[in-house]
Amino acid sequence: VILGSSTRAHRLQKAAKELQAMGFKDKLVTLKTFAAAPWFPIAVGALSGANLFVLVMSGPLVVLYCSAVLANPRRWFFTAVANAIGTVAGCFVMVLMMEERGTDMIKENFPATFQSKWWTWTESMMQEYGTLAAVPIAGMPIILHPLIFFGKLAQMSSTSLLLAILVGRIAKYSLMAQLALSAPRALRYFGASDEVIKSVEKTKAQ
């Protein structure tokens, strides 16, 4: 009975956390009302960097990023670069933490990333192609934790690793910007859910 009660309590706590996360995501998406503001791409970039540590904002960030592109199509490349720089800033902080606490810091603090299929995929790519794989991996619509981990394990300098991530992410966000402008449904290849795609399509139609 005690075990059953403990299990139910754990499930209730998990459900409560999920509801809180959903509420936070909904509030985050409301920021798209400021999409036309000149500072908005920079703010979205900063949130992208922060997401490396919280891992719960991916869906809303796609909506916010695409909203920034759609609000001012002429600045799409600036928006892509701003998002990439924000992401690299988050990576820089993570690299500093790894240098201070060791590479296992990622496994200890972000166990979900270690268990993802992209961890194994990144490991195999780095083993086969070495540091040359860093830019293509960074350009993929996947989490960056495995790349940071294996990049440092392969003795990449922090500067080389962060530059590779910057180039890869600029390429990724540039492609996403063009898809948001011309073919939002294709964003599913970047992990966007149907709900996120519908939100982008709704913003595009306005």
Coordinates of N, CA, C and O in Angstrom, one line a residue, residues 51-205:
N51 N 18.2 27.7 -23.3 CA 17.6 26.5 -23.5 C 18.5 25.3 -23.4 O 18.1 24.1 -23.2
L52 N 19.8 25.5 -23.6 CA 20.8 24.4 -23.4 C 20.8 23.9 -22.0 O 21.1 22.7 -21.8
F53 N 20.3 24.7 -21.1 CA 20.4 24.3 -19.7 C 19.0 23.9 -19.1 O 18.9 23.2 -18.1
V54 N 17.9 24.3 -19.8 CA 16.6 23.9 -19.3 C 15.9 22.9 -20.2 O 15.0 22.1 -19.7
L55 N 16.2 22.9 -21.5 CA 15.7 21.9 -22.4 C 14.2 21.7 -22.5 O 13.7 20.7 -22.9
V56 N 13.5 22.8 -22.2 CA 12.0 22.7 -22.3 C 11.4 23.7 -23.2 O 10.2 23.8 -23.4
M57 N 12.2 24.5 -23.9 CA 11.7 25.7 -24.7 C 11.8 25.4 -26.2 O 11.5 26.4 -26.9
S58 N 12.2 24.3 -26.6 CA 12.4 24.0 -28.0 C 11.2 24.4 -28.9 O 11.4 25.1 -29.9
G59 N 10.0 23.9 -28.6 CA 8.8 24.2 -29.4 C 8.5 25.7 -29.4 O 8.4 26.2 -30.5
P60 N 8.4 26.3 -28.3 CA 8.1 27.8 -28.3 C 9.2 28.6 -29.0 O 8.9 29.6 -29.6
L61 N 10.4 28.1 -28.9 CA 11.5 28.9 -29.5 C 11.4 28.8 -31.1 O 11.8 29.8 -31.8
V62 N 10.9 27.7 -31.6 CA 10.7 27.6 -33.1 C 9.6 28.7 -33.5 O 9.8 29.4 -34.5
V63 N 8.6 28.7 -32.7 CA 7.5 29.7 -32.9 C 8.0 31.1 -32.9 O 7.8 32.0 -33.8
L64 N 8.8 31.4 -31.8 CA 9.3 32.8 -31.6 C 10.3 33.1 -32.7 O 10.3 34.3 -33.3
Y65 N 11.2 32.2 -33.1 CA 12.2 32.5 -34.1 C 11.5 32.7 -35.5 O 11.8 33.7 -36.2
C66 N 10.5 31.9 -35.8 CA 9.8 32.0 -37.1 C 9.0 33.3 -37.1 O 8.9 33.9 -38.1
S67 N 8.5 33.7 -35.9 CA 7.7 34.9 -35.8 C 8.6 36.1 -36.1 O 8.2 37.1 -36.8
A68 N 9.8 36.0 -35.6 CA 10.8 37.1 -35.9 C 11.1 37.2 -37.4 O 11.2 38.3 -37.9
V69 N 11.2 36.1 -38.0 CA 11.5 36.1 -39.4 C 10.3 36.6 -40.2 O 10.5 37.5 -41.1
L70 N 9.2 36.2 -39.9 CA 7.9 36.6 -40.6 C 7.6 38.0 -40.4 O 7.0 38.7 -41.3
A71 N 7.9 38.5 -39.2 CA 7.6 39.9 -38.9 C 8.4 40.9 -39.7 O 7.9 42.0 -40.0
N72 N 9.6 40.5 -40.1 CA 10.4 41.3 -40.9 C 11.3 40.5 -41.8 O 12.5 40.2 -41.5
P73 N 10.8 40.0 -42.9 CA 11.5 39.0 -43.8 C 12.8 39.6 -44.3 O 13.7 38.8 -44.6
R74 N 13.0 40.9 -44.4 CA 14.2 41.5 -44.9 C 15.4 41.3 -44.0 O 16.5 41.3 -44.4
R75 N 15.1 41.0 -42.7 CA 16.2 40.9 -41.7 C 16.4 39.4 -41.3 O 16.9 39.1 -40.3
W76 N 15.9 38.5 -42.2 CA 16.0 37.0 -41.9 C 17.4 36.6 -41.6 O 17.6 35.8 -40.6
F77 N 18.4 37.1 -42.3 CA 19.8 36.6 -42.0 C 20.3 37.2 -40.7 O 20.9 36.4 -39.9
F78 N 19.9 38.4 -40.4 CA 20.3 39.0 -39.1 C 19.6 38.1 -38.0 O 20.3 37.8 -36.9
T79 N 18.4 37.7 -38.1 CA 17.7 36.9 -37.2 C 18.4 35.6 -37.0 O 18.5 35.1 -35.9
A80 N 18.8 35.0 -38.1 CA 19.5 33.7 -38.1 C 20.8 33.8 -37.3 O 21.2 33.0 -36.5
V81 N 21.6 34.8 -37.6 CA 22.9 35.1 -37.0 C 22.7 35.3 -35.5 O 23.5 34.8 -34.6
A82 N 21.7 36.2 -35.1 CA 21.4 36.5 -33.7 C 21.1 35.2 -32.9 O 21.6 35.0 -31.8
N83 N 20.3 34.3 -33.5 CA 19.9 33.1 -32.9 C 21.2 32.2 -32.7 O 21.3 31.6 -31.7
A84 N 22.0 32.2 -33.7 CA 23.2 31.3 -33.6 C 24.2 31.9 -32.6 O 24.7 31.1 -31.8
I85 N 24.3 33.2 -32.5 CA 25.2 33.8 -31.5 C 24.7 33.5 -30.1 O 25.5 33.2 -29.2
G86 N 23.4 33.6 -29.9 CA 22.8 33.3 -28.6 C 23.0 31.9 -28.2 O 23.4 31.6 -27.0
T87 N 22.9 31.0 -29.2 CA 23.1 29.6 -28.9 C 24.6 29.3 -28.5 O 24.9 28.6 -27.6
V88 N 25.5 29.9 -29.3 CA 26.9 29.8 -29.0 C 27.3 30.4 -27.6 O 28.2 29.8 -26.9
A89 N 26.6 31.4 -27.2 CA 26.9 32.0 -25.9 C 26.5 31.0 -24.8 O 27.3 30.8 -23.8
G90 N 25.4 30.3 -25.0 CA 25.1 29.2 -24.1 C 26.1 28.1 -24.1 O 26.5 27.6 -23.0
C91 N 26.6 27.8 -25.3 CA 27.6 26.7 -25.4 C 28.9 27.1 -24.7 O 29.6 26.3 -24.1
F92 N 29.2 28.4 -24.8 CA 30.4 28.9 -24.2 C 30.4 28.7 -22.7 O 31.3 28.3 -22.1
V93 N 29.2 29.0 -22.1 CA 29.1 28.8 -20.6 C 29.2 27.4 -20.3 O 29.8 27.0 -19.3
M94 N 28.6 26.5 -21.1 CA 28.7 25.1 -20.9 C 30.1 24.6 -21.0 O 30.5 23.7 -20.2
V95 N 30.8 25.1 -22.0 CA 32.3 24.7 -22.1 C 33.1 25.1 -20.9 O 33.9 24.3 -20.4
L96 N 32.8 26.3 -20.4 CA 33.5 26.8 -19.2 C 33.2 25.8 -18.0 O 34.1 25.5 -17.2
M97 N 32.0 25.4 -17.9 CA 31.6 24.5 -16.8 C 32.3 23.2 -16.9 O 32.7 22.6 -15.9
M98 N 32.4 22.7 -18.2 CA 33.1 21.4 -18.4 C 34.5 21.5 -18.1 O 35.1 20.6 -17.5
E99 N 35.2 22.6 -18.4 CA 36.6 22.8 -18.1 C 36.9 22.9 -16.6 O 37.9 22.4 -16.2
E100 N 35.9 23.3 -15.9 CA 36.0 23.4 -14.5 C 35.7 22.1 -13.8 O 36.3 21.7 -12.8
R101 N 34.6 21.5 -14.2 CA 34.1 20.3 -13.5 C 34.4 19.0 -14.3 O 34.0 17.9 -13.7
G102 N 34.9 19.0 -15.5 CA 35.2 17.8 -16.2 C 34.0 17.5 -17.2 O 32.9 18.0 -17.1
T103 N 34.4 16.6 -18.2 CA 33.4 16.3 -19.3 C 32.2 15.6 -18.8 O 31.1 15.6 -19.4
D104 N 32.3 14.8 -17.7 CA 31.2 14.1 -17.1 C 30.1 15.0 -16.6 O 29.0 14.5 -16.3
M105 N 30.4 16.3 -16.5 CA 29.3 17.2 -16.0 C 28.1 17.1 -16.9 O 27.0 17.2 -16.3
I106 N 28.2 16.9 -18.2 CA 27.0 16.9 -19.1 C 26.2 15.6 -18.7 O 25.0 15.7 -18.6
K107 N 26.9 14.5 -18.5 CA 26.1 13.3 -18.2 C 25.4 13.4 -16.9 O 24.3 12.9 -16.7
E108 N 26.1 14.1 -15.9 CA 25.5 14.2 -14.6 C 24.3 15.2 -14.5 O 23.4 14.9 -13.8
N109 N 24.5 16.3 -15.3 CA 23.5 17.3 -15.2 C 22.4 17.2 -16.3 O 21.3 17.8 -16.1
F110 N 22.7 16.5 -17.4 CA 21.7 16.4 -18.4 C 21.6 15.0 -18.9 O 21.9 14.6 -20.0
P111 N 21.1 14.1 -18.0 CA 21.1 12.7 -18.3 C 20.2 12.3 -19.5 O 20.5 11.4 -20.2
A112 N 19.2 13.1 -19.7 CA 18.3 12.9 -20.9 C 19.0 13.0 -22.2 O 18.7 12.3 -23.1
T113 N 20.0 13.9 -22.3 CA 20.7 14.1 -23.5 C 21.6 12.9 -23.7 O 21.8 12.5 -24.9
F114 N 22.2 12.3 -22.7 CA 23.0 11.1 -22.8 C 22.2 9.9 -23.3 O 22.8 9.1 -24.0
Q115 N 21.0 9.9 -22.9 CA 20.1 8.7 -23.3 C 19.5 8.9 -24.7 O 18.9 8.0 -25.2
S116 N 19.7 10.1 -25.3 CA 19.0 10.3 -26.6 C 19.8 9.6 -27.7 O 21.0 9.3 -27.6
K117 N 19.1 9.3 -28.8 CA 19.7 8.6 -30.0 C 20.8 9.4 -30.6 O 21.7 8.9 -31.2
W118 N 20.7 10.8 -30.4 CA 21.7 11.7 -31.0 C 23.0 11.6 -30.3 O 24.0 12.0 -30.9
W119 N 23.1 11.1 -29.1 CA 24.3 10.9 -28.4 C 25.2 9.9 -29.1 O 26.3 10.1 -29.5
T120 N 24.6 8.7 -29.4 CA 25.3 7.6 -30.1 C 25.6 8.1 -31.5 O 26.7 7.8 -32.0
W121 N 24.7 8.7 -32.2 CA 25.0 9.2 -33.6 C 26.1 10.2 -33.6 O 27.0 10.0 -34.5
T122 N 26.2 11.1 -32.7 CA 27.2 12.1 -32.7 C 28.6 11.4 -32.4 O 29.6 11.7 -33.0
E123 N 28.5 10.5 -31.5 CA 29.8 9.7 -31.1 C 30.3 9.0 -32.4 O 31.5 9.1 -32.6
S124 N 29.5 8.3 -33.1 CA 29.9 7.6 -34.3 C 30.4 8.5 -35.4 O 31.5 8.2 -36.0
M125 N 29.8 9.7 -35.5 CA 30.3 10.7 -36.5 C 31.6 11.2 -36.2 O 32.5 11.4 -37.0
M126 N 31.8 11.5 -34.9 CA 33.1 12.1 -34.4 C 34.2 11.0 -34.5 O 35.3 11.4 -34.9
Q127 N 33.9 9.8 -34.3 CA 34.9 8.7 -34.4 C 35.3 8.5 -35.8 O 36.5 8.2 -36.1
E128 N 34.3 8.6 -36.7 CA 34.6 8.3 -38.1 C 35.3 9.5 -38.9 O 36.2 9.2 -39.7
Y129 N 34.8 10.7 -38.6 CA 35.3 11.8 -39.3 C 36.2 12.8 -38.5 O 36.7 13.8 -39.0
G130 N 36.2 12.6 -37.2 CA 37.0 13.5 -36.3 C 36.4 14.8 -36.2 O 35.1 15.0 -36.4
T131 N 37.2 15.8 -36.0 CA 36.7 17.2 -35.7 C 36.1 17.8 -37.0 O 35.4 18.8 -36.9
L132 N 36.3 17.2 -38.2 CA 35.7 17.7 -39.4 C 34.2 17.6 -39.4 O 33.5 18.3 -40.1
A133 N 33.7 16.7 -38.5 CA 32.3 16.5 -38.5 C 31.5 17.5 -37.6 O 30.3 17.6 -37.6
A134 N 32.3 18.4 -36.9 CA 31.7 19.3 -36.0 C 30.7 20.3 -36.6 O 29.6 20.5 -36.1
V135 N 31.1 20.9 -37.8 CA 30.2 21.8 -38.4 C 28.9 21.2 -38.9 O 27.8 21.7 -38.7
P136 N 29.0 20.0 -39.7 CA 27.8 19.4 -40.1 C 26.9 18.9 -39.0 O 25.7 19.1 -39.1
I137 N 27.5 18.5 -37.9 CA 26.7 18.1 -36.7 C 26.0 19.3 -36.1 O 24.8 19.2 -35.8
A138 N 26.7 20.4 -36.0 CA 26.1 21.6 -35.5 C 25.0 22.1 -36.4 O 24.1 22.9 -35.9
G139 N 25.0 21.8 -37.6 CA 24.0 22.3 -38.5 C 22.7 21.4 -38.5 O 21.7 21.8 -39.1
M140 N 22.8 20.3 -37.8 CA 21.7 19.4 -37.7 C 20.6 19.9 -36.7 O 21.0 20.5 -35.7
P141 N 19.4 19.5 -36.9 CA 18.4 19.9 -35.9 C 18.3 19.0 -34.7 O 17.4 18.3 -34.4
I142 N 19.5 19.0 -34.0 CA 19.6 18.1 -32.8 C 20.2 18.9 -31.6 O 20.7 20.0 -31.8
I143 N 20.2 18.3 -30.5 CA 20.8 19.0 -29.3 C 22.3 19.0 -29.4 O 22.9 18.2 -30.1
L144 N 22.9 20.0 -28.8 CA 24.3 20.2 -29.0 C 25.2 19.6 -27.9 O 26.4 19.6 -28.0
H145 N 24.6 19.1 -26.8 CA 25.3 18.6 -25.7 C 26.3 17.4 -26.1 O 27.5 17.5 -25.7
P146 N 25.9 16.5 -27.0 CA 26.8 15.4 -27.4 C 28.0 16.0 -28.2 O 29.1 15.5 -28.0
L147 N 27.8 17.0 -29.0 CA 28.9 17.6 -29.8 C 29.9 18.3 -28.9 O 31.1 18.1 -29.1
I148 N 29.4 19.0 -27.9 CA 30.3 19.7 -27.0 C 31.1 18.6 -26.2 O 32.3 18.8 -26.0
F149 N 30.4 17.6 -25.8 CA 31.1 16.5 -25.0 C 32.2 15.8 -25.8 O 33.3 15.8 -25.4
F150 N 31.8 15.3 -27.0 CA 32.8 14.6 -27.8 C 33.8 15.5 -28.4 O 34.9 15.1 -28.7
G151 N 33.4 16.8 -28.7 CA 34.4 17.8 -29.2 C 35.5 18.0 -28.2 O 36.7 18.0 -28.5
K152 N 35.2 18.2 -26.9 CA 36.2 18.4 -25.9 C 36.9 17.1 -25.6 O 38.1 17.1 -25.3
L153 N 36.3 16.0 -25.7 CA 36.9 14.7 -25.6 C 38.0 14.4 -26.7 O 39.0 13.8 -26.4
A154 N 37.7 15.0 -27.9 CA 38.6 14.9 -29.0 C 39.7 16.0 -28.9 O 40.4 16.1 -29.9
Q155 N 39.8 16.7 -27.8 CA 40.8 17.7 -27.6 C 40.6 18.9 -28.6 O 41.6 19.6 -28.9
M156 N 39.4 19.2 -29.0 CA 39.2 20.4 -29.8 C 39.4 21.6 -28.9 O 38.9 21.6 -27.7
S157 N 40.0 22.6 -29.4 CA 40.1 23.9 -28.6 C 38.7 24.5 -28.5 O 37.8 24.2 -29.3
S158 N 38.5 25.2 -27.4 CA 37.2 25.8 -27.2 C 36.8 26.7 -28.3 O 35.7 26.8 -28.8
T159 N 37.8 27.5 -28.8 CA 37.6 28.4 -29.9 C 37.1 27.7 -31.2 O 36.1 28.1 -31.8
S160 N 37.8 26.6 -31.5 CA 37.5 25.8 -32.7 C 36.1 25.2 -32.6 O 35.3 25.2 -33.6
L161 N 35.8 24.7 -31.4 CA 34.5 24.1 -31.2 C 33.3 25.1 -31.3 O 32.3 24.8 -32.0
L162 N 33.5 26.2 -30.7 CA 32.5 27.2 -30.7 C 32.3 27.8 -32.1 O 31.2 28.2 -32.5
L163 N 33.4 28.0 -32.8 CA 33.3 28.5 -34.2 C 32.6 27.5 -35.1 O 31.7 27.9 -36.0
A164 N 32.8 26.2 -34.9 CA 32.1 25.2 -35.7 C 30.6 25.2 -35.4 O 29.8 25.1 -36.3
I165 N 30.3 25.4 -34.1 CA 28.9 25.5 -33.7 C 28.2 26.7 -34.3 O 27.1 26.7 -34.8
L166 N 29.0 27.8 -34.3 CA 28.4 29.1 -34.9 C 28.1 28.9 -36.4 O 27.0 29.3 -36.8
V167 N 29.1 28.4 -37.1 CA 28.9 28.2 -38.6 C 27.7 27.2 -38.8 O 26.8 27.5 -39.7
G168 N 27.7 26.1 -38.1 CA 26.6 25.1 -38.3 C 25.3 25.7 -38.0 O 24.3 25.4 -38.7
R169 N 25.2 26.4 -36.9 CA 23.9 27.0 -36.4 C 23.4 28.1 -37.4 O 22.2 28.2 -37.6
I170 N 24.3 28.9 -37.9 CA 23.9 29.9 -38.8 C 23.3 29.2 -40.1 O 22.3 29.7 -40.6
A171 N 23.9 28.2 -40.5 CA 23.4 27.4 -41.7 C 22.0 26.9 -41.4 O 21.1 27.0 -42.2
K172 N 21.9 26.3 -40.2 CA 20.6 25.7 -39.8 C 19.5 26.7 -39.7 O 18.4 26.6 -40.2
Y173 N 19.8 27.9 -39.0 CA 18.7 28.9 -38.8 C 18.4 29.6 -40.1 O 17.3 30.1 -40.3
S174 N 19.4 29.7 -41.0 CA 19.1 30.3 -42.3 C 18.1 29.5 -43.1 O 17.2 30.0 -43.7
L175 N 18.3 28.2 -43.1 CA 17.4 27.3 -43.8 C 16.0 27.3 -43.1 O 15.0 27.4 -43.8
M176 N 16.0 27.3 -41.8 CA 14.7 27.4 -41.1 C 14.0 28.7 -41.5 O 12.8 28.7 -41.6
A177 N 14.7 29.8 -41.6 CA 14.1 31.1 -42.0 C 13.5 31.0 -43.3 O 12.3 31.5 -43.5
Q178 N 14.2 30.4 -44.3 CA 13.6 30.3 -45.6 C 12.4 29.4 -45.7 O 11.4 29.6 -46.4
L179 N 12.4 28.3 -44.8 CA 11.2 27.5 -44.8 C 10.1 28.2 -44.1 O 8.9 28.0 -44.6
A180 N 10.3 29.0 -43.1 CA 9.2 29.7 -42.5 C 8.6 30.7 -43.4 O 7.3 30.9 -43.4
L181 N 9.4 31.2 -44.3 CA 8.9 32.2 -45.3 C 8.1 31.5 -46.5 O 7.2 32.1 -47.1
S182 N 8.6 30.3 -46.8 CA 8.0 29.7 -48.1 C 7.3 28.4 -47.9 O 6.4 28.0 -48.6
A183 N 7.8 27.6 -46.9 CA 7.2 26.2 -46.7 C 7.2 25.8 -45.3 O 8.0 24.9 -44.9
P184 N 6.4 26.4 -44.4 CA 6.4 26.1 -43.0 C 6.2 24.6 -42.7 O 6.7 24.2 -41.7
R185 N 5.4 23.9 -43.5 CA 5.2 22.5 -43.2 C 6.5 21.7 -43.2 O 6.6 20.7 -42.5
A186 N 7.5 22.2 -43.9 CA 8.8 21.5 -43.9 C 9.6 21.6 -42.6 O 10.6 20.9 -42.4
L187 N 9.1 22.5 -41.7 CA 9.8 22.6 -40.4 C 9.7 21.4 -39.6 O 10.4 21.2 -38.6
R188 N 8.8 20.4 -40.0 CA 8.8 19.2 -39.3 C 10.1 18.4 -39.4 O 10.4 17.6 -38.5
Y189 N 10.9 18.7 -40.4 CA 12.2 18.0 -40.5 C 13.2 18.6 -39.5 O 14.3 18.1 -39.3
F190 N 12.8 19.7 -38.8 CA 13.6 20.3 -37.8 C 13.0 20.0 -36.4 O 13.3 20.6 -35.4
G191 N 12.1 19.0 -36.4 CA 11.6 18.6 -35.1 C 10.3 19.3 -34.6 O 9.9 19.1 -33.5
A192 N 9.8 20.2 -35.5 CA 8.7 21.0 -35.1 C 7.4 20.1 -35.1 O 7.2 19.4 -36.0
S193 N 6.6 20.2 -34.1 CA 5.4 19.4 -34.0 C 4.3 20.1 -34.8 O 4.4 21.2 -35.3
D194 N 3.2 19.3 -35.1 CA 2.1 19.9 -35.8 C 1.6 21.1 -35.2 O 1.2 22.1 -35.9
E195 N 1.5 21.2 -33.9 CA 1.0 22.3 -33.2 C 1.9 23.6 -33.5 O 1.4 24.7 -33.7
V196 N 3.2 23.4 -33.4 CA 4.1 24.5 -33.7 C 4.0 24.9 -35.1 O 4.0 26.1 -35.4
I197 N 3.9 24.0 -36.1 CA 3.8 24.3 -37.5 C 2.5 25.1 -37.7 O 2.5 26.1 -38.5
K198 N 1.4 24.7 -37.1 CA 0.2 25.4 -37.3 C 0.3 26.8 -36.7 O -0.3 27.8 -37.3
S199 N 1.0 27.0 -35.6 CA 1.2 28.3 -35.1 C 2.0 29.2 -36.0 O 1.7 30.4 -36.2
V200 N 3.0 28.6 -36.6 CA 3.8 29.4 -37.6 C 3.0 29.7 -38.8 O 3.0 30.9 -39.3
E201 N 2.2 28.8 -39.3 CA 1.3 29.0 -40.5 C 0.3 30.1 -40.2 O 0.0 31.0 -41.0
K202 N -0.2 30.1 -39.0 CA -1.2 31.2 -38.6 C -0.5 32.5 -38.6 O -1.1 33.5 -39.0
T203 N 0.7 32.6 -38.0 CA 1.5 33.8 -38.0 C 1.8 34.3 -39.4 O 1.6 35.5 -39.7
K204 N 2.1 33.4 -40.3 CA 2.4 33.7 -41.7 C 1.2 34.3 -42.4 O 1.4 35.2 -43.3
A205 N 0.1 33.8 -42.1 CA -1.2 34.2 -42.8 C -1.7 35.6 -42.3 O -2.5 36.2 -43.0

